[in-house]
Tab-separated table of C-alpha atoms in Angstrom:
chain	number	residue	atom	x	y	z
A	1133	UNK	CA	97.214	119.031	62.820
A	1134	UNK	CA	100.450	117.076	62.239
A	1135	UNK	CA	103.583	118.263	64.207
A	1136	UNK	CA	106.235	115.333	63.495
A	1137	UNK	CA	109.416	114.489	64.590
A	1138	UNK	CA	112.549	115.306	62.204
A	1139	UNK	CA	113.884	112.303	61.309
A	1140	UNK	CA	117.284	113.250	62.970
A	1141	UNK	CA	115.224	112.742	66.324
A	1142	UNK	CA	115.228	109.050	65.332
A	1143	UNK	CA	118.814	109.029	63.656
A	1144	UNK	CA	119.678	110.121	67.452
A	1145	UNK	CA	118.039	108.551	69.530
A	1146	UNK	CA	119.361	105.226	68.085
A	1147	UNK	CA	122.922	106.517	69.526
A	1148	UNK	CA	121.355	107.447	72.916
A	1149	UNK	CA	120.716	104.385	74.387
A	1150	UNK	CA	123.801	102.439	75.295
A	1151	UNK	CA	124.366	99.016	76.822
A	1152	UNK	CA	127.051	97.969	78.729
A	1153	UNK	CA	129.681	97.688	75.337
A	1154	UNK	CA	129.919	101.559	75.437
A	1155	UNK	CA	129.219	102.189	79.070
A	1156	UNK	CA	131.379	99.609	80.996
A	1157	UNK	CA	134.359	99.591	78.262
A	1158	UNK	CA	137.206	100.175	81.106
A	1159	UNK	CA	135.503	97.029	83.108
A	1160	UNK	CA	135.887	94.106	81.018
A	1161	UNK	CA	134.607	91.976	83.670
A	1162	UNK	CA	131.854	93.696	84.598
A	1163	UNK	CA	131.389	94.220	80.865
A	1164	UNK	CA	131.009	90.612	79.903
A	1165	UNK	CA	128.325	89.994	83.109
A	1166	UNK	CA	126.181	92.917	81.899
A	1167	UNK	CA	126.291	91.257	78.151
A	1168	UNK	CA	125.310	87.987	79.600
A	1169	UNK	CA	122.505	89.724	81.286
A	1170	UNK	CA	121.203	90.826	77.619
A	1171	UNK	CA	121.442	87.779	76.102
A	1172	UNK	CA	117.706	86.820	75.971
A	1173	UNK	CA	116.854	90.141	74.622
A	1174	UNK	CA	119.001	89.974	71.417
A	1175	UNK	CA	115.950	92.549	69.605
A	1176	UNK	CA	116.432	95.150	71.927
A	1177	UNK	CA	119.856	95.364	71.271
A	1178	UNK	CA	119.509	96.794	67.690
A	1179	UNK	CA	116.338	97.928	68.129
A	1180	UNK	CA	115.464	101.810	67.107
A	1181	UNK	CA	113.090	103.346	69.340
A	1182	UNK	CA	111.276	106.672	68.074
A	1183	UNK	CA	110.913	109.201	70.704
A	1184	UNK	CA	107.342	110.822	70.869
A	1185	UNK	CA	106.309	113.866	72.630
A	1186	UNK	CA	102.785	113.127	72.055
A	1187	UNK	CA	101.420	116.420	72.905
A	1188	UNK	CA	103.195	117.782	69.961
A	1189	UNK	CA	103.057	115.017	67.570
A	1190	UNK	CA	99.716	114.668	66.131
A	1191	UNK	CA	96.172	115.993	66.942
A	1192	UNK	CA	93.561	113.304	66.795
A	1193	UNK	CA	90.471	115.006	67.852
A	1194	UNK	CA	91.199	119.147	66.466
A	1195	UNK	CA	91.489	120.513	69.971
A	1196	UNK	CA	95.057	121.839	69.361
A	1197	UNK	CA	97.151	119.043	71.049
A	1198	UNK	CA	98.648	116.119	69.748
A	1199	UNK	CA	96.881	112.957	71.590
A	1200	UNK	CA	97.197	109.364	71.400
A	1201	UNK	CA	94.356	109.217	68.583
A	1202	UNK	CA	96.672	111.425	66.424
A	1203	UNK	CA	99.813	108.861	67.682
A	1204	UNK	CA	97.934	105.945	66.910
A	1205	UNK	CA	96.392	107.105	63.714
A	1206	UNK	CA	100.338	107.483	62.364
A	1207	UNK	CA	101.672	104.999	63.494
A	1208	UNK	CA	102.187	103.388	60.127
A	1209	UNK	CA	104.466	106.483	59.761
A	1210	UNK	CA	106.791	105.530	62.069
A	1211	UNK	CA	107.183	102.148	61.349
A	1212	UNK	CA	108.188	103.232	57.548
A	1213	UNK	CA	110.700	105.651	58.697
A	1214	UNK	CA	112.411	102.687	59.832
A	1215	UNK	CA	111.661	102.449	63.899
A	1216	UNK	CA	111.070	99.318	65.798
A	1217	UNK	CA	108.742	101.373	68.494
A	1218	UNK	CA	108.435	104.129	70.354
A	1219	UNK	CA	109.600	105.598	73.715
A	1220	UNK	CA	106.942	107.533	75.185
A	1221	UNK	CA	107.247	110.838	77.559
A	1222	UNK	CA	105.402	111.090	80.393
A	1223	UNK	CA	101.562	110.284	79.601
A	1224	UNK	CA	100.124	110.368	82.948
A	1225	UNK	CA	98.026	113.217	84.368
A	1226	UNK	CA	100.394	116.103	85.579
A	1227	UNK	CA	99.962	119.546	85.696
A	1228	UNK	CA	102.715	120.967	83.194
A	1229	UNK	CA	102.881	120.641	80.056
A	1230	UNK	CA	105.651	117.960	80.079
A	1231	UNK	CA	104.148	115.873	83.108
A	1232	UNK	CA	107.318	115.224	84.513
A	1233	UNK	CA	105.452	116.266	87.917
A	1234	UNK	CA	103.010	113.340	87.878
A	1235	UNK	CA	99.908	113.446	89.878
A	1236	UNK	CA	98.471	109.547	89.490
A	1237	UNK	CA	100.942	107.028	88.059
A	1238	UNK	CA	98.084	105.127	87.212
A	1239	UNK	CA	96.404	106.881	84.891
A	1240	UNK	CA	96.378	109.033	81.149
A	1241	UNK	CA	96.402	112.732	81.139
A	1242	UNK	CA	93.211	113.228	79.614
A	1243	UNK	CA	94.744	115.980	77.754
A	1244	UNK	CA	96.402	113.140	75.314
A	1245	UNK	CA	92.869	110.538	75.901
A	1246	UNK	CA	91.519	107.936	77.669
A	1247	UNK	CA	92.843	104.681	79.353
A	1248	UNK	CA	90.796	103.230	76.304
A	1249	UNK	CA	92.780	105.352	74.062
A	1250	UNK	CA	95.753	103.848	75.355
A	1251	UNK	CA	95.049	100.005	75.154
A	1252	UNK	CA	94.389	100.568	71.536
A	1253	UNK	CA	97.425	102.358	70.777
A	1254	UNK	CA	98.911	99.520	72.231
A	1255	UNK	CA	97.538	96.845	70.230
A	1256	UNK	CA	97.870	98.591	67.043
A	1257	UNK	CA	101.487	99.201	68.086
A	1258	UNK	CA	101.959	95.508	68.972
A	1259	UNK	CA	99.940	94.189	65.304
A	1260	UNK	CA	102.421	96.074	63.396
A	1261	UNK	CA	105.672	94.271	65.077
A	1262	UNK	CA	105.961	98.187	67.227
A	1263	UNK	CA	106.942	98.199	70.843
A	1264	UNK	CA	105.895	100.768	73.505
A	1265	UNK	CA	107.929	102.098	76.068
A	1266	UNK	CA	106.917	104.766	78.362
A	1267	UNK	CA	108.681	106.927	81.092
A	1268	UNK	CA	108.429	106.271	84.515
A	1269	UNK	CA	108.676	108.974	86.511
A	1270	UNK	CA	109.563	107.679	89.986
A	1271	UNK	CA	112.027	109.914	91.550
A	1272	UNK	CA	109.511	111.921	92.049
A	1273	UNK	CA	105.940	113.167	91.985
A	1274	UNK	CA	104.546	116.819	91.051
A	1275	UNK	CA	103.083	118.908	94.130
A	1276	UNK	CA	99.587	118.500	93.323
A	1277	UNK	CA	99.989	114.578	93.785
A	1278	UNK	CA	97.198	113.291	96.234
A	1279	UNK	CA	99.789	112.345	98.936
A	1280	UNK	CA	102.068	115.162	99.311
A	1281	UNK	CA	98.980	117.377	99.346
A	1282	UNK	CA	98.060	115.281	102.648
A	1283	UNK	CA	101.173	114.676	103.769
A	1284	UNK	CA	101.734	118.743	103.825
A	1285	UNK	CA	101.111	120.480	106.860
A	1286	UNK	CA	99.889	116.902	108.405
A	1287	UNK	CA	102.562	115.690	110.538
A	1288	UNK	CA	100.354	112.922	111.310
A	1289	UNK	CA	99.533	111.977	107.686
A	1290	UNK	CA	99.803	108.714	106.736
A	1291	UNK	CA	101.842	109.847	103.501
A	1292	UNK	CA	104.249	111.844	105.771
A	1293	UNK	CA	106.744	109.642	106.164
A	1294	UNK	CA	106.378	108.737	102.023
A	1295	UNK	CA	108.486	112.062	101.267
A	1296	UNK	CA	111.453	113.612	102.839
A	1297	UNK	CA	111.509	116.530	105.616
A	1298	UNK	CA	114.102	118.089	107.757
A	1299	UNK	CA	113.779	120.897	110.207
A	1300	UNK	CA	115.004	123.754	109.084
A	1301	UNK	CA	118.277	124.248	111.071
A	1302	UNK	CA	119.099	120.730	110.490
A	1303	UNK	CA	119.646	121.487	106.518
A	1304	UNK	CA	123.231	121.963	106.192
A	1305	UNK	CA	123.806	120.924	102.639
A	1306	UNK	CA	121.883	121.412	99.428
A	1307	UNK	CA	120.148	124.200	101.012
A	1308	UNK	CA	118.990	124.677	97.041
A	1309	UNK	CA	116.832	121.703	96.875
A	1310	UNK	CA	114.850	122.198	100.506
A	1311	UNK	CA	111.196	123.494	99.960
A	1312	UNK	CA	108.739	125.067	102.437
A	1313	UNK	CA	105.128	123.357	102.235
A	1314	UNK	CA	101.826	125.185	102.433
A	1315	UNK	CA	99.328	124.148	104.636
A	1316	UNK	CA	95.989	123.752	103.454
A	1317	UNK	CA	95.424	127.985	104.281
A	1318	UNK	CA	97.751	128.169	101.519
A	1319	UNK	CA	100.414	129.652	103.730
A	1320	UNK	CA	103.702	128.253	103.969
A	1321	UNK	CA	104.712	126.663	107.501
A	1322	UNK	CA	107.843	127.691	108.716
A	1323	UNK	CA	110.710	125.465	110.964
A	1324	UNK	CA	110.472	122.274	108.420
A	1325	UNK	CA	110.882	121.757	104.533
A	1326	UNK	CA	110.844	118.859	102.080
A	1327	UNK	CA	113.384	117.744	99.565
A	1328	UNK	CA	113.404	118.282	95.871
A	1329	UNK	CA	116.053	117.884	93.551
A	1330	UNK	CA	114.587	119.225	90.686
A	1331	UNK	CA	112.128	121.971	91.698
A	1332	UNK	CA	109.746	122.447	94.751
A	1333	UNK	CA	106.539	121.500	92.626
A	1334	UNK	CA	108.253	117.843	92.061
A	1335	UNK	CA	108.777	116.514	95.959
A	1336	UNK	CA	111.333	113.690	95.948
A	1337	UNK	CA	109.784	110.559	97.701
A	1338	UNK	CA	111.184	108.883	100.300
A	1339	UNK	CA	112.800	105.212	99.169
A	1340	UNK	CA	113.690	104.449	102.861
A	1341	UNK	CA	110.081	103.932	103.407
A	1342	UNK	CA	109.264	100.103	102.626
A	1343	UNK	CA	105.428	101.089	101.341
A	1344	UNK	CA	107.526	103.932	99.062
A	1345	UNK	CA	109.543	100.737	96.953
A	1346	UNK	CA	106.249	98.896	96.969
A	1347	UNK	CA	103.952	101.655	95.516
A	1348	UNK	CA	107.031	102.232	93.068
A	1349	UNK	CA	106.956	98.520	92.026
A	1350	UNK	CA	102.970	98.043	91.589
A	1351	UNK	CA	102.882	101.076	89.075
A	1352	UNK	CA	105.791	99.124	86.861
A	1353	UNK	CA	103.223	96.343	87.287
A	1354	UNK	CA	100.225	98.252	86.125
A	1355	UNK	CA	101.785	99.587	83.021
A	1356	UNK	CA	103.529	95.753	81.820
A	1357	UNK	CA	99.788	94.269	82.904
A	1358	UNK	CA	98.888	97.122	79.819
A	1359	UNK	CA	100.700	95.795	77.409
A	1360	UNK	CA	103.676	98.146	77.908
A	1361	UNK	CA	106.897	96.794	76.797
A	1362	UNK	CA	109.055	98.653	78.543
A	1363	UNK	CA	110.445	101.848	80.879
A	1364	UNK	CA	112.597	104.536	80.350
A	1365	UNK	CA	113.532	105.794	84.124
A	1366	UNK	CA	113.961	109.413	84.439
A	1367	UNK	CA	116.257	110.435	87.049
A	1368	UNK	CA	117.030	106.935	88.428
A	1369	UNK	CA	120.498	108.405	90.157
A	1370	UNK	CA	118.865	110.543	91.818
A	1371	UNK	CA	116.620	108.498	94.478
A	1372	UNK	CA	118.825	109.146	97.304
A	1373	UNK	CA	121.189	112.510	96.765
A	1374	UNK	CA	124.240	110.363	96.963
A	1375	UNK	CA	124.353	109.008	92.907
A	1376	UNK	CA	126.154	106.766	93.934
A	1377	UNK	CA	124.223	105.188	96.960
A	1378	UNK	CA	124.316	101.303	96.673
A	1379	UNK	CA	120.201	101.213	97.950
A	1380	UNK	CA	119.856	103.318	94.453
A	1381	UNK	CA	121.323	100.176	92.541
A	1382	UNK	CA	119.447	97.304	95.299
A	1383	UNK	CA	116.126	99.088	94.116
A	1384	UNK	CA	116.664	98.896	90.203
A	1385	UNK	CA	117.512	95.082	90.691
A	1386	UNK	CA	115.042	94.433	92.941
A	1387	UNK	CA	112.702	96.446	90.198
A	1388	UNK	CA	114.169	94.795	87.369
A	1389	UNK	CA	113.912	91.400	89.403
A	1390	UNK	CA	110.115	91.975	89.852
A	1391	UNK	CA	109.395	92.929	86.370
A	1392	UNK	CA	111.109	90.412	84.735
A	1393	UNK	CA	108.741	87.600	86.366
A	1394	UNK	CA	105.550	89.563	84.925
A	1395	UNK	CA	107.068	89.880	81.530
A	1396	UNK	CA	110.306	88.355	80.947
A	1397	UNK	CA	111.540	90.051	78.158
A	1398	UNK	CA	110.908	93.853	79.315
A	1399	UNK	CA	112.951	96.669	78.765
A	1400	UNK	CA	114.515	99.210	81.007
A	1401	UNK	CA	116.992	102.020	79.978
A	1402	UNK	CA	117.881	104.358	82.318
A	1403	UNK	CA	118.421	108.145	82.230
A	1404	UNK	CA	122.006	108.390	84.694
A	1405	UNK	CA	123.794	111.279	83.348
A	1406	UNK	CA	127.017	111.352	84.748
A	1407	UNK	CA	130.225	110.108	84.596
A	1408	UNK	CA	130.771	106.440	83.296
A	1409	UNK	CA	132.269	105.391	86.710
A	1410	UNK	CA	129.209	106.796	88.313
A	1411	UNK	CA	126.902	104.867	85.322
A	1412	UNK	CA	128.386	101.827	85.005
A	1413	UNK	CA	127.267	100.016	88.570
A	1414	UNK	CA	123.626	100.836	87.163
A	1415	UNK	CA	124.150	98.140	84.852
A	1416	UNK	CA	124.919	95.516	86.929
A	1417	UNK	CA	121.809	93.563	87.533
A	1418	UNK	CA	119.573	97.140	87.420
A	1419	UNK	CA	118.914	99.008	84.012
A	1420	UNK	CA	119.665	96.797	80.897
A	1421	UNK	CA	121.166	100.171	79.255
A	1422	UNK	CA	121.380	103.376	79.864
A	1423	UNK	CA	122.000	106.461	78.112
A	1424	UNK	CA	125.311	107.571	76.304
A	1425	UNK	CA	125.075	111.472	76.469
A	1426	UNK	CA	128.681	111.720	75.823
A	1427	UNK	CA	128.036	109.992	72.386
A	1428	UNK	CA	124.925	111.967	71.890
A	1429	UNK	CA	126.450	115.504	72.830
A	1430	UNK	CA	129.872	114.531	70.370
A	1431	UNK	CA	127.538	113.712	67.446
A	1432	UNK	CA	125.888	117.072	68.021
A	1433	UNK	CA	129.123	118.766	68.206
A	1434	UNK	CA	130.302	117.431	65.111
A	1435	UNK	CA	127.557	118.457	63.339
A	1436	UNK	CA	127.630	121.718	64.127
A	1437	UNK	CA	131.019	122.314	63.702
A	1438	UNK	CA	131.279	120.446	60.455
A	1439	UNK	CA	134.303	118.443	61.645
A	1440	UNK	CA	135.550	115.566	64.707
A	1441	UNK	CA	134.478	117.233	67.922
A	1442	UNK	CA	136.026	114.380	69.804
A	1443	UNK	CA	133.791	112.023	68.479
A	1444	UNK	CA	136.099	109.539	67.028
């Protein structure tokens, strides 16, 4: 079973990703910096990347779901259609169907295969001139994640302090985003709750916690020691709730920093939608590029509409 990508995807998705020329145009300064920065990666800079939701994609093994056998089995395809690699979602073992709410960073969903899987689709990808980039999750994790399950309703966990809690009346804003836990009855203990910005089955971690940066770095590590050229970060802004909280940016250069001395020429892009004031200090020293949604969305527009939706 073959469920591909229209090519429009990849038309797209070249638009998506934008360095510091579209980003950081009202910063010439800043602008010129960032542009140094990208200098000794001249190929990423027109590079197409294909994006691949491999559960959909293709099914290597007739179970139903597209896998990494299927992927790797077509990846000749991709490379015709005109794409320099591919950007990867989440591939790790999660419990929805997206894995956005990872459960070990470490590993492959065996939904999509095995590790071994993996390192092949990797070399094929590499022997054909293809680069791999996969998403890093590291906001945060999904609920059935080994730690939080200890850290819940274990005050004295050694993973408690690896995720954010507040008692109850101490939660004065984002009310929204504050989560009871369950403890291991299965009932939910009342007077505390944890943070999550997205949902309560994806528990932010906690990035003031020194072991929290370090398990975040040794899983970049782990996927560049794979082969892995690359990361696209999904929801970097949001690692503290302010977007705009200078240890945000200290962690993505200290990230990029670390990376960089494993494999020089890596690849980050980062997923910041907001504002261009609120995107552009991302790009200083932290994500080579990030994300143009405005672009994206006015393309889309103008499509639709069959005329300039504020795109030019």
């Amino acid at each position: 079973m073959k469920l591909k990508i229209p090519i429009l995807s990849l038309l797209l998705l070249n638009v998506l990703g934008a360095t510091a020329q579209a980003v950081l145009h009202d910063n010439k300064t800043t602008m010129m910096d960032e542009l140094a920065t990208m200098d000794n990666l001249p190929s990423w800079k027109s590079a197409v990347m294909y994006e691949v939701f491999v559960r959909s994609f293709a099914d290597g093994n007739a179970d139903g779901i597209g896998d990494l056998k299927g992927l790797t089995q077509n990846l000749e395809y991709i490379k015709n259609l005109g794409a320099d690699g591919m950007w990867m979602m989440p591939i790790s073992p999660a419990s929805s169907y997206h894995k956005y709410d990872v459960v070990d960073y470490f590993g492959i969903d065996p939904e999509y295969g095995t590790m071994e899987d993996f390192k092949r689709f990797v070399e094929k990808s590499h022997a054909l001139g293809m680069r791999v980039v996969i998403d890093l999750v590291l906001n945060h994790c999904g609920s059935k994640h080994p730690y939080f399950i200890d850290a819940s309703g274990n005050k004295q966990s050694k993973y408690r302090d690896w995720f954010v809690w507040s008692d109850t009346s101490k939660i004065t804003t984002e009310k929204q985003n504050w989560y009871y836990s369950k403890g291991t009855n299965g009932k939910y203990i009342q007077g505390e709750k944890y943070y999550g910005f997205f949902w309560s089955e994806m528990p932010d971690w906690n990035f003031d916690n020194p072991q929290v940066e370090a398990y975040m770095i040794s899983i970049g590590k782990h996927w560049l020691d794979l082969g892995v050229d690359g990361f696209r970060l999904d929801a970097a802004q949001h690692l503290y709730p302010n977007v705009s909280d200078p240890k945000t940016h200290a962690f993505w250069r200290k990230f990029r920093k670390t990376m960089q001395g494993i494999k020089p020429d890596f690849y980050m892009v980062g997923e910041v939608y907001n504002a261009k004031s609120v995107v552009a200090p991302y790009l200083q020293g932290g994500m080579h590029a990030a994300f143009n949604f405005d672009l994206a969305e006015g393309i889309c527009k103008s499509v639709v509409n069959g005329k300039d939706s504020g795109l030019v």
